[in-house]
Coordinates of C-alpha atoms in Angstrom, one line a residue:
Chain A
M1 CA 1.7 -97.3 -126.5
D2 CA 1.5 -95.4 -123.3
R3 CA 3.3 -92.2 -124.4
L4 CA 1.4 -91.8 -127.5
T5 CA -0.1 -88.2 -128.2
V6 CA -2.4 -87.5 -130.7
L7 CA -2.4 -83.7 -131.8
K8 CA -5.4 -82.6 -133.7
L9 CA -5.1 -79.2 -135.4
G10 CA -8.2 -77.9 -136.1
G11 CA -9.0 -76.5 -139.6
S12 CA -9.7 -73.0 -138.3
I13 CA -6.0 -72.8 -137.4
I14 CA -4.4 -74.1 -140.4
T15 CA -6.9 -72.4 -143.3
K16 CA -8.9 -69.2 -143.5
K17 CA -12.2 -71.0 -142.5
G18 CA -14.6 -68.7 -143.3
A19 CA -13.5 -68.6 -147.2
A20 CA -15.6 -69.6 -149.9
E21 CA -12.5 -71.0 -151.7
P22 CA -9.9 -73.4 -150.1
T23 CA -7.4 -70.9 -148.7
L24 CA -4.6 -71.9 -146.5
D25 CA -3.2 -69.9 -143.4
R26 CA 0.2 -70.2 -144.5
E27 CA 1.5 -67.9 -141.7
N28 CA 0.0 -69.6 -139.0
L29 CA 0.7 -73.2 -140.4
G30 CA 4.5 -71.8 -140.5
R31 CA 4.4 -71.1 -136.8
L32 CA 2.3 -74.2 -135.7
A33 CA 4.8 -76.5 -137.7
R34 CA 7.8 -74.7 -135.9
E35 CA 5.9 -75.2 -132.5
V36 CA 5.2 -79.1 -133.3
G37 CA 8.8 -79.4 -134.5
A38 CA 10.4 -78.1 -131.1
G39 CA 7.5 -79.6 -129.0
Y40 CA 8.0 -83.2 -130.6
R41 CA 11.8 -83.1 -130.2
A42 CA 11.6 -82.0 -126.4
G43 CA 8.6 -84.5 -125.7
K44 CA 10.4 -87.4 -127.1
G45 CA 7.3 -89.4 -127.0
P46 CA 5.4 -91.1 -130.3
L47 CA 3.1 -88.4 -131.9
I48 CA 0.2 -88.8 -134.6
I49 CA -1.5 -85.6 -135.9
V50 CA -4.6 -85.4 -137.3
H51 CA -5.7 -81.9 -138.9
G52 CA -9.1 -80.6 -140.1
A53 CA -10.4 -79.2 -143.4
G54 CA -11.5 -76.0 -142.7
S55 CA -12.0 -73.9 -146.1
Y56 CA -10.8 -77.0 -148.1
G57 CA -13.6 -79.1 -146.8
H58 CA -16.7 -77.6 -145.5
P59 CA -17.6 -75.2 -148.6
I60 CA -17.2 -78.2 -151.0
V61 CA -19.2 -80.8 -148.9
K62 CA -21.8 -78.5 -148.8
R63 CA -21.9 -77.6 -152.2
Y64 CA -22.2 -81.4 -153.3
G65 CA -24.2 -82.4 -150.2
I66 CA -22.2 -85.5 -149.8
S67 CA -22.6 -85.2 -145.8
K68 CA -25.7 -86.6 -146.1
G69 CA -24.8 -89.6 -148.6
C70 CA -23.9 -90.6 -152.0
S71 CA -26.6 -92.0 -154.0
T72 CA -26.2 -89.8 -157.5
P73 CA -23.1 -89.7 -160.0
E74 CA -23.1 -86.0 -159.3
H75 CA -22.4 -87.3 -155.5
A76 CA -19.9 -89.7 -156.6
F77 CA -18.1 -87.3 -158.6
G78 CA -18.2 -84.5 -155.6
F79 CA -16.9 -87.3 -153.0
A80 CA -13.9 -87.6 -155.2
E81 CA -13.2 -84.0 -155.9
T82 CA -13.7 -83.3 -152.1
Q83 CA -11.0 -86.0 -151.5
K84 CA -8.6 -84.5 -153.9
Y85 CA -9.0 -81.1 -151.9
Q86 CA -8.4 -82.7 -148.5
N87 CA -5.0 -84.4 -150.0
E88 CA -3.8 -81.2 -151.5
L89 CA -4.2 -79.7 -148.1
N90 CA -2.5 -82.9 -146.3
C91 CA 0.3 -82.0 -148.5
L92 CA 0.6 -78.5 -147.7
V93 CA 0.5 -79.3 -143.7
V94 CA 3.2 -82.0 -144.3
E95 CA 5.5 -79.9 -146.3
A96 CA 5.4 -77.3 -143.6
L97 CA 6.2 -80.0 -141.1
L98 CA 9.1 -81.6 -143.2
A99 CA 10.2 -78.2 -143.4
E100 CA 10.9 -78.3 -139.4
G101 CA 12.6 -81.5 -139.7
V102 CA 9.3 -83.7 -138.6
P103 CA 9.1 -86.9 -140.3
A104 CA 5.7 -86.3 -141.4
M105 CA 4.0 -89.4 -143.4
P106 CA 1.2 -88.2 -145.2
T107 CA -1.7 -90.9 -144.4
Q108 CA -5.2 -91.1 -146.2
P109 CA -7.7 -92.3 -143.9
S110 CA -10.6 -93.0 -146.6
S111 CA -8.3 -95.4 -148.3
M112 CA -9.1 -97.9 -145.7
A113 CA -12.1 -96.4 -143.7
V114 CA -15.4 -98.0 -143.5
M115 CA -18.3 -96.0 -141.7
E116 CA -21.8 -96.9 -140.9
T117 CA -24.5 -94.3 -140.2
R118 CA -26.8 -95.4 -137.3
P119 CA -28.9 -94.1 -134.4
W120 CA -27.2 -94.1 -131.3
K121 CA -28.7 -93.4 -127.8
V122 CA -27.2 -90.9 -125.3
K123 CA -28.4 -89.9 -121.8
V124 CA -28.1 -86.2 -121.2
G125 CA -29.6 -84.0 -118.7
G126 CA -31.6 -86.9 -117.2
R127 CA -33.2 -87.6 -120.6
E128 CA -32.4 -90.3 -123.1
H129 CA -31.9 -88.9 -126.8
E130 CA -31.4 -90.9 -129.9
I131 CA -29.3 -89.3 -132.5
Q132 CA -27.8 -90.3 -135.7
I133 CA -24.2 -90.8 -135.6
H134 CA -21.7 -91.5 -138.4
D135 CA -19.7 -94.3 -136.9
L136 CA -15.9 -95.4 -138.0
V137 CA -16.6 -99.1 -137.9
S138 CA -13.1 -100.0 -139.2
M139 CA -9.8 -98.3 -140.2
P140 CA -7.0 -101.1 -140.1
L141 CA -3.9 -99.5 -138.3
Q142 CA -1.2 -102.2 -139.0
A143 CA 0.7 -100.0 -141.6
L144 CA 0.2 -96.8 -139.3
E145 CA 1.7 -98.7 -136.3
G146 CA 4.5 -99.5 -138.7
F147 CA 5.3 -96.1 -139.3
L148 CA 5.3 -95.1 -135.4
R149 CA 7.9 -98.0 -135.0
L150 CA 10.1 -96.7 -137.8
G151 CA 9.9 -92.9 -136.0
M152 CA 7.7 -91.3 -138.3
V153 CA 4.8 -88.6 -137.2
P154 CA 1.7 -90.0 -139.3
V155 CA -0.4 -86.9 -140.4
L156 CA -4.0 -88.1 -140.9
F157 CA -6.7 -85.6 -141.7
G158 CA -10.6 -85.3 -142.0
V159 CA -12.0 -86.8 -145.4
P160 CA -15.3 -88.1 -147.1
A161 CA -15.4 -91.8 -146.4
Y162 CA -17.4 -94.7 -147.6
D163 CA -20.4 -95.3 -145.7
R164 CA -21.8 -98.8 -145.9
V165 CA -25.2 -97.6 -145.2
Q166 CA -25.6 -94.1 -146.9
G167 CA -22.6 -94.5 -149.3
C168 CA -20.6 -91.4 -148.2
S169 CA -20.0 -89.7 -144.7
I170 CA -17.7 -87.3 -143.3
L171 CA -15.0 -88.7 -141.1
S172 CA -14.2 -85.6 -139.2
G173 CA -10.8 -85.6 -137.3
D174 CA -12.7 -85.2 -134.1
Q175 CA -13.5 -89.0 -134.7
I176 CA -10.3 -90.3 -136.1
A177 CA -8.3 -88.8 -133.1
P178 CA -10.3 -90.9 -130.4
Y179 CA -10.3 -93.9 -132.6
L180 CA -6.5 -93.7 -132.9
A181 CA -6.1 -93.0 -129.4
R182 CA -8.3 -96.2 -128.5
G183 CA -6.8 -98.7 -131.1
L184 CA -3.3 -97.9 -130.4
G185 CA -3.5 -97.3 -126.6
G186 CA -2.9 -93.7 -126.5
R187 CA -3.1 -91.8 -123.2
R188 CA -3.4 -88.3 -124.3
I189 CA -5.3 -86.2 -127.0
V190 CA -4.5 -82.3 -127.6
E191 CA -7.3 -80.6 -129.5
A192 CA -5.9 -77.2 -130.8
T193 CA -8.3 -75.2 -132.3
D194 CA -9.1 -70.9 -132.3
V195 CA -10.5 -71.0 -128.8
E196 CA -8.8 -71.5 -125.5
G197 CA -10.8 -74.3 -124.5
L198 CA -14.5 -75.1 -123.8
Y199 CA -16.6 -72.2 -122.4
T200 CA -20.0 -72.1 -120.7
G201 CA -20.9 -69.9 -123.7
D202 CA -19.6 -68.6 -126.7
P203 CA -16.9 -66.2 -125.6
R204 CA -17.0 -64.3 -128.9
K205 CA -20.7 -63.2 -128.4
D206 CA -21.1 -63.5 -124.4
P207 CA -18.7 -61.6 -122.3
G208 CA -19.9 -63.8 -119.3
A209 CA -18.7 -67.2 -120.8
K210 CA -16.4 -68.7 -118.5
L211 CA -13.6 -71.1 -119.5
I212 CA -14.3 -74.8 -118.2
K213 CA -11.1 -76.1 -116.8
E214 CA -11.8 -79.7 -116.3
A215 CA -14.8 -82.1 -116.6
S216 CA -15.1 -85.7 -116.4
S217 CA -18.4 -86.9 -117.8
L218 CA -20.7 -85.9 -120.8
E219 CA -23.2 -84.9 -118.5
E220 CA -21.1 -82.5 -116.7
V221 CA -19.7 -80.9 -119.9
F222 CA -23.2 -80.6 -121.6
G223 CA -24.6 -79.0 -118.4
Y224 CA -22.0 -76.4 -118.8
L225 CA -22.2 -75.6 -122.5
G226 CA -24.3 -73.0 -124.0
A227 CA -24.9 -72.1 -127.6
S228 CA -21.8 -72.5 -129.6
S229 CA -21.5 -70.4 -133.0
N230 CA -18.7 -72.8 -133.9
T231 CA -20.9 -75.3 -135.8
D232 CA -19.8 -76.6 -139.1
V233 CA -20.9 -80.1 -141.0
T234 CA -19.0 -82.2 -138.3
G235 CA -21.0 -80.8 -135.8
G236 CA -19.1 -78.1 -133.9
I237 CA -18.1 -78.3 -130.1
R238 CA -20.7 -80.5 -128.9
G239 CA -19.9 -83.0 -131.4
K240 CA -16.3 -83.1 -130.7
V241 CA -17.1 -83.9 -127.0
L242 CA -19.7 -86.4 -127.9
E243 CA -17.5 -88.3 -130.0
L244 CA -14.7 -88.4 -127.4
F245 CA -17.0 -89.5 -124.7
R246 CA -18.6 -92.0 -127.3
I247 CA -15.5 -93.7 -128.2
L248 CA -13.2 -93.2 -125.2
G249 CA -15.6 -93.0 -122.1
G250 CA -14.0 -94.8 -119.2
S251 CA -10.9 -95.3 -121.0
G252 CA -8.9 -93.0 -118.7
V253 CA -7.5 -90.9 -121.9
R254 CA -6.9 -87.2 -121.0
A255 CA -8.1 -84.8 -123.8
E256 CA -7.0 -81.1 -123.4
F257 CA -8.6 -78.5 -125.4
I258 CA -6.3 -75.6 -126.2
S259 CA -6.0 -72.3 -128.5
G260 CA -3.4 -73.0 -131.0
N261 CA -3.5 -69.2 -131.9
V262 CA -1.5 -68.5 -128.5
A263 CA 2.0 -68.7 -129.4
G264 CA 3.9 -71.4 -127.6
N265 CA 0.7 -73.2 -126.6
I266 CA 1.2 -76.3 -128.8
E267 CA 5.0 -76.7 -128.1
A268 CA 4.4 -76.6 -124.2
A269 CA 1.6 -79.2 -124.8
L270 CA 3.9 -81.4 -126.6
E271 CA 6.5 -80.8 -124.0
G272 CA 4.3 -82.3 -121.5
K273 CA 2.7 -79.0 -120.2
E274 CA -1.1 -79.5 -118.7
G275 CA -3.7 -76.8 -117.8
L276 CA -3.3 -74.8 -120.8
G277 CA -7.2 -74.6 -121.5
T278 CA -9.9 -77.5 -120.7
I279 CA -9.1 -81.1 -119.5
L280 CA -11.6 -83.7 -120.1
R281 CA -11.0 -87.0 -118.1
L282 CA -12.6 -89.4 -120.3
Chain B
M1 CA -16.3 -108.3 -160.5
D2 CA -16.0 -109.9 -163.8
R3 CA -15.9 -106.6 -165.5
L4 CA -13.5 -104.7 -163.7
T5 CA -10.4 -103.7 -165.4
V6 CA -7.1 -102.2 -163.7
L7 CA -5.4 -99.5 -165.9
K8 CA -1.8 -99.2 -165.1
L9 CA -0.4 -95.8 -166.3
G10 CA 3.4 -95.8 -166.4
G11 CA 5.4 -93.3 -164.6
S12 CA 7.3 -92.8 -168.1
I13 CA 4.0 -91.5 -169.7
I14 CA 2.9 -88.9 -167.0
T15 CA 5.9 -87.4 -165.8
K16 CA 9.3 -86.7 -167.6
K17 CA 10.8 -89.7 -166.6
G18 CA 14.4 -88.8 -167.2
A19 CA 14.3 -85.6 -165.1
A20 CA 16.2 -85.0 -162.0
E21 CA 13.5 -83.6 -160.2
P22 CA 9.8 -84.1 -159.9
T23 CA 8.3 -83.0 -163.5
L24 CA 4.8 -83.7 -164.9
D25 CA 4.3 -84.5 -168.6
R26 CA 1.4 -82.0 -168.3
E27 CA 0.6 -82.5 -172.1
N28 CA 0.7 -86.4 -172.2
L29 CA -1.3 -86.5 -169.0
G30 CA -4.1 -84.1 -170.3
R31 CA -4.1 -86.7 -173.6
L32 CA -4.3 -89.4 -171.4
A33 CA -7.1 -88.4 -169.1
R34 CA -9.3 -87.4 -172.3
E35 CA -8.7 -90.8 -173.6
V36 CA -9.5 -92.5 -170.3
G37 CA -12.7 -90.2 -170.1
A38 CA -14.1 -91.3 -173.2
G39 CA -12.8 -95.0 -172.9
Y40 CA -14.4 -95.4 -169.5
R41 CA -17.9 -93.8 -170.7
A42 CA -17.7 -96.3 -173.7
G43 CA -16.8 -99.3 -171.7
K44 CA -19.4 -99.1 -168.9
G45 CA -17.6 -101.3 -166.7
P46 CA -15.9 -100.5 -163.4
L47 CA -12.3 -99.4 -163.6
I48 CA -9.4 -98.8 -161.3
I49 CA -6.3 -96.6 -162.3
V50 CA -2.8 -97.3 -161.0
H51 CA -0.1 -94.9 -161.9
G52 CA 3.7 -95.0 -161.6
A53 CA 6.1 -92.4 -160.2
G54 CA 8.4 -91.5 -162.8
S55 CA 10.5 -88.5 -161.8
Y56 CA 8.3 -88.1 -158.9
G57 CA 9.6 -91.2 -157.4
H58 CA 13.0 -92.6 -158.5
P59 CA 15.2 -89.9 -158.0
I60 CA 14.2 -89.2 -154.4
V61 CA 13.9 -92.8 -153.7
K62 CA 17.6 -93.4 -154.8
R63 CA 18.7 -90.3 -153.0
Y64 CA 17.5 -91.6 -149.5
G65 CA 18.1 -95.2 -150.4
I66 CA 14.8 -96.2 -148.8
S67 CA 14.1 -99.1 -151.3
K68 CA 16.6 -101.1 -149.4
G69 CA 14.8 -100.4 -146.0
C70 CA 14.4 -97.7 -143.4
S71 CA 16.8 -98.0 -140.3
T72 CA 17.8 -94.6 -139.7
P73 CA 16.1 -91.4 -138.7
E74 CA 17.4 -89.8 -142.1
H75 CA 15.7 -93.2 -143.9
A76 CA 12.2 -92.5 -142.0
F77 CA 12.2 -88.7 -143.3
G78 CA 13.3 -89.8 -146.5
F79 CA 10.3 -92.1 -146.5
A80 CA 7.7 -89.4 -145.4
E81 CA 9.0 -86.7 -148.1
T82 CA 8.8 -89.5 -150.7
Q83 CA 5.6 -90.1 -149.7
K84 CA 4.7 -86.5 -149.9
Y85 CA 5.9 -86.3 -153.8
Q86 CA 3.7 -89.2 -154.5
N87 CA 0.7 -87.6 -153.1
E88 CA 1.2 -84.3 -155.0
L89 CA 1.7 -86.5 -158.2
N90 CA -1.5 -88.2 -157.5
C91 CA -3.4 -84.9 -156.9
L92 CA -2.3 -83.7 -160.2
V93 CA -3.3 -87.0 -162.0
V94 CA -6.6 -87.2 -160.1
E95 CA -7.3 -83.3 -161.3
A96 CA -6.4 -84.1 -164.8
L97 CA -9.0 -86.9 -164.6
L98 CA -11.6 -85.1 -162.7
A99 CA -11.5 -82.5 -165.4
E100 CA -12.5 -85.0 -168.0
G101 CA -15.4 -85.9 -166.1
V102 CA -14.1 -89.2 -164.7
P103 CA -15.2 -89.5 -160.8
A104 CA -11.4 -90.2 -159.9
M105 CA -11.2 -91.0 -156.2
P106 CA -7.3 -90.4 -155.0
T107 CA -6.5 -93.4 -152.7
Q108 CA -3.0 -93.9 -151.0
P109 CA -2.1 -97.4 -150.7
S110 CA 0.6 -96.8 -148.3
S111 CA -2.0 -95.7 -145.7
M112 CA -3.0 -99.6 -145.4
A113 CA -0.2 -101.6 -147.2
V114 CA 1.7 -103.8 -145.3
M115 CA 4.9 -105.6 -147.0
E116 CA 7.4 -108.1 -146.2
T117 CA 10.7 -108.5 -147.9
R118 CA 11.8 -112.2 -148.3
P119 CA 12.9 -115.0 -150.6
W120 CA 11.1 -116.6 -153.2
K121 CA 12.2 -119.5 -155.6
V122 CA 11.0 -119.4 -159.4
K123 CA 12.0 -121.6 -161.9
V124 CA 13.0 -120.3 -165.4
G125 CA 15.1 -121.9 -168.1
G126 CA 15.0 -125.0 -166.5
R127 CA 17.0 -123.7 -163.4
E128 CA 15.6 -122.9 -160.2
H129 CA 16.5 -119.2 -158.8
E130 CA 16.0 -117.8 -155.5
I131 CA 15.3 -114.0 -155.8
Q132 CA 14.4 -111.4 -153.3
I133 CA 10.9 -110.1 -153.3
H134 CA 9.3 -107.1 -151.6
D135 CA 5.6 -108.9 -151.3
L136 CA 2.6 -107.1 -150.5
V137 CA 1.2 -109.1 -147.6
S138 CA -1.9 -107.2 -146.7
M139 CA -4.1 -104.1 -148.2
P140 CA -7.5 -104.1 -147.1
L141 CA -9.7 -103.4 -149.9
Q142 CA -13.4 -102.8 -148.3
A143 CA -13.1 -99.0 -148.5
L144 CA -11.9 -99.4 -152.1
E145 CA -14.9 -101.8 -153.0
G146 CA -17.1 -99.2 -151.6
F147 CA -15.8 -96.5 -154.1
L148 CA -16.2 -99.1 -156.9
R149 CA -19.7 -99.8 -155.6
L150 CA -20.8 -95.9 -155.7
G151 CA -19.4 -95.5 -159.3
M152 CA -16.2 -93.7 -158.5
V153 CA -12.7 -94.7 -160.3
P154 CA -10.0 -95.4 -157.4
V155 CA -6.7 -93.8 -158.6
L156 CA -4.1 -95.6 -156.7
F157 CA -0.3 -95.2 -157.1
G158 CA 3.4 -96.5 -156.3
V159 CA 4.5 -95.7 -153.0
P160 CA 7.2 -96.4 -150.6
A161 CA 5.4 -98.6 -148.1
Y162 CA 5.8 -100.2 -144.6
D163 CA 7.6 -103.3 -144.7
R164 CA 7.6 -105.7 -141.2
V165 CA 11.1 -107.2 -142.3
Q166 CA 13.2 -104.1 -143.5
G167 CA 10.9 -101.2 -142.5
C168 CA 10.2 -99.9 -145.8
S169 CA 9.8 -101.2 -149.5
I170 CA 8.9 -99.6 -152.7
L171 CA 5.4 -101.0 -153.4
S172 CA 5.1 -100.5 -157.0
G173 CA 2.3 -99.9 -159.3
D174 CA 3.3 -103.3 -160.9
Q175 CA 2.4 -104.9 -157.9
I176 CA -0.7 -103.2 -156.9
A177 CA -2.6 -103.7 -160.4
P178 CA -2.4 -107.6 -159.9
Y179 CA -3.0 -107.5 -156.1
L180 CA -6.3 -105.6 -156.9
A181 CA -7.2 -108.0 -159.9
R182 CA -6.6 -110.9 -157.8
G183 CA -8.5 -109.2 -154.6
L184 CA -11.4 -107.8 -156.6
G185 CA -11.9 -110.7 -159.3
G186 CA -10.5 -108.5 -161.9
R187 CA -10.3 -110.4 -165.4
R188 CA -8.5 -107.7 -167.2
I189 CA -5.0 -105.4 -166.6
V190 CA -4.0 -102.9 -169.2
E191 CA -0.4 -101.7 -168.8
A192 CA 0.2 -98.7 -170.5
T193 CA 3.8 -97.6 -170.8
D194 CA 6.1 -95.8 -173.1
V195 CA 6.8 -98.8 -175.7
E196 CA 4.2 -100.7 -177.5
G197 CA 4.5 -104.0 -175.8
L198 CA 7.1 -106.7 -174.7
Y199 CA 10.0 -107.1 -177.4
T200 CA 12.6 -109.8 -177.9
G201 CA 15.1 -107.3 -177.4
D202 CA 15.4 -103.3 -176.6
P203 CA 13.6 -101.9 -179.7
R204 CA 15.2 -98.6 -179.1
K205 CA 18.8 -100.2 -179.4
D206 CA 18.1 -103.4 -181.4
P207 CA 16.7 -102.8 -184.8
G208 CA 16.0 -106.8 -185.1
A209 CA 13.8 -106.7 -181.8
K210 CA 10.5 -108.1 -182.3
L211 CA 7.1 -107.2 -180.6
I212 CA 5.9 -110.3 -178.7
K213 CA 2.4 -110.9 -179.7
E214 CA 1.1 -113.2 -177.0
A215 CA 2.6 -115.4 -174.3
S216 CA 1.2 -117.6 -171.5
S217 CA 4.0 -118.4 -169.0
L218 CA 6.9 -116.9 -167.5
E219 CA 9.1 -119.2 -168.9
E220 CA 7.9 -118.6 -172.5
V221 CA 8.2 -114.9 -171.7
F222 CA 11.7 -115.0 -170.3
G223 CA 12.9 -117.1 -173.2
Y224 CA 11.9 -114.3 -175.7
L225 CA 13.0 -111.3 -173.6
G226 CA 16.6 -110.0 -174.4
A227 CA 18.3 -107.2 -172.0
S228 CA 15.8 -104.2 -171.5
S229 CA 17.4 -100.9 -170.6
N230 CA 14.2 -100.0 -169.0
T231 CA 15.5 -100.7 -165.5
D232 CA 14.3 -98.6 -162.6
V233 CA 14.1 -99.4 -158.7
T234 CA 11.0 -101.3 -159.1
G235 CA 12.8 -103.8 -161.6
G236 CA 11.9 -102.8 -165.3
I237 CA 10.1 -105.0 -167.6
R238 CA 11.2 -108.4 -166.1
G239 CA 10.0 -107.3 -162.5
K240 CA 6.5 -106.6 -164.2
V241 CA 6.3 -109.7 -165.8
L242 CA 7.2 -111.6 -162.7
E243 CA 4.7 -110.0 -160.5
L244 CA 2.1 -110.4 -163.0
F245 CA 2.6 -114.2 -163.1
R246 CA 3.9 -114.6 -159.3
I247 CA 0.5 -113.2 -158.2
L248 CA -2.0 -114.2 -160.9
G249 CA -0.4 -117.1 -162.7
G250 CA -3.3 -119.8 -163.3
S251 CA -6.0 -117.0 -162.7
G252 CA -7.2 -116.8 -166.4
V253 CA -6.6 -113.0 -166.1
R254 CA -5.4 -111.2 -169.4
A255 CA -2.6 -109.0 -169.0
E256 CA -2.2 -106.4 -172.1
F257 CA 1.0 -104.3 -172.5
I258 CA 0.1 -101.2 -175.0
S259 CA 1.9 -98.0 -175.7
G260 CA 0.0 -95.0 -173.9
N261 CA 2.3 -92.7 -176.5
V262 CA 0.4 -94.0 -179.5
A263 CA -3.0 -91.7 -179.7
G264 CA -6.2 -93.6 -179.2
N265 CA -4.6 -96.8 -177.6
I266 CA -5.9 -96.3 -174.2
E267 CA -9.3 -95.3 -175.3
A268 CA -9.5 -98.3 -177.5
A269 CA -8.5 -100.6 -174.7
L270 CA -10.9 -99.5 -172.4
E271 CA -13.5 -99.9 -175.0
G272 CA -12.6 -103.4 -175.3
K273 CA -10.4 -103.7 -178.2
E274 CA -7.5 -106.3 -177.9
G275 CA -4.2 -107.0 -179.7
L276 CA -2.7 -103.4 -179.5
G277 CA 0.2 -104.5 -177.9
T278 CA 1.5 -107.9 -176.2
I279 CA -1.2 -110.0 -174.6
L280 CA -0.3 -112.1 -171.4
R281 CA -2.6 -115.0 -170.5
L282 CA -1.9 -115.6 -166.9

């Protein structure tokens, strides 16, 4: 499916991310949905949307501690309750998209996802590092392929998912997006967050931080990246980049990081415009 | 999983079924959730819940005509919108169960279900009939098995699903329940609806209609059954019975039809009590 675009809407642009309780950013979501509608109709290619959890996920995941596993009845209850919040957020995102004429099909990834927490070796800066990853081992895509064939826009989302090693892991949208591009032969991922792309430092703290226009290896990106304040249970910006190269390295897929908060960006990206932020050639 | 019980909560007992718009039966749902909580804790075995759609499904399915397939952009939009309503209802059912301490895990079947509309031959009353069925061809259960292993109670629900022949079919809870019992080796299905079991006629119209206490073949049940007013897009009582025998005939699984509107029935059934309505020996 060569023309498939996977659009990731970060939790930071659809919810009030810092909020202690699940809080939608209704105004931003409405604007984003309008842009998706206009861009999708102009772009004419198949589209999948994956959204993050923002304040619908991180506070509750931390409260129950389920990102580290599921080994008690309290964890099991927390896993279930967290999932319910994600489904509520997904209904709100889908509702906003339907209101703009997008045939947005809610699709819960944890219904079918199996994960595995395991060590993974990666070479960065001339040294080999062994890190713990939460790997999406399998997620059957037959139904989802059917939705695309029927002309729908599946809307997936970050969720707590079954992990055959530690019981539960967080399956983030940052892992779902490249998994889908790989499984369905998509050539383009657009990651819309609350910053304009990848920077050499934290642009909110360091006035000298520069936007990275383009990069084509993990080594290159990690060489550029400074400390990022944008960390959450799914691993922040380094986690996003790591998952892209781990899952899609060598595939030729293009991942673009753009700001969803700049009006018109998402619409332009879906219409095919490039160079709005950072391009990673995977 | 010998001790697994699959509990079906009919759309008629959790929603106001006759309503033209999606309307929850909040009071009944609260009571049912309390009974499920008490019965689940007393029963001690693994449990899966499957609920129907009632007024969250039938009016909108009929409006878009998607039970007959999906061949236009309007159908695709209707498919997506219908699914959104089902997910909203599922969130409300899960919320009520969580409030009663049940680790209720929302699980959207259409994320992974593939259906196929095809003819099927069945012999009833000495004659062979060829009927059109909407068969659930595949629904991967690895994640769901994981949820059970972790001590959660997966909560599935009737949905519009991808059909590889006609684009879309209604995957009813009446088909999901026996599919799960077969796939997971469950021995018992409890179907809670708004009547006390299967009757020889329509008990709301025919004062002479008698409760069928027990039956062990499709031939026997269809011999007993009169006209049922309880028909909907998923095929009413005959459809329920047909799916049970088609999917589980010869398996030794026990399906019990009870009234969810009689207080204490669901709790007693989950505690292991039998003979509350009609028993089908499949």
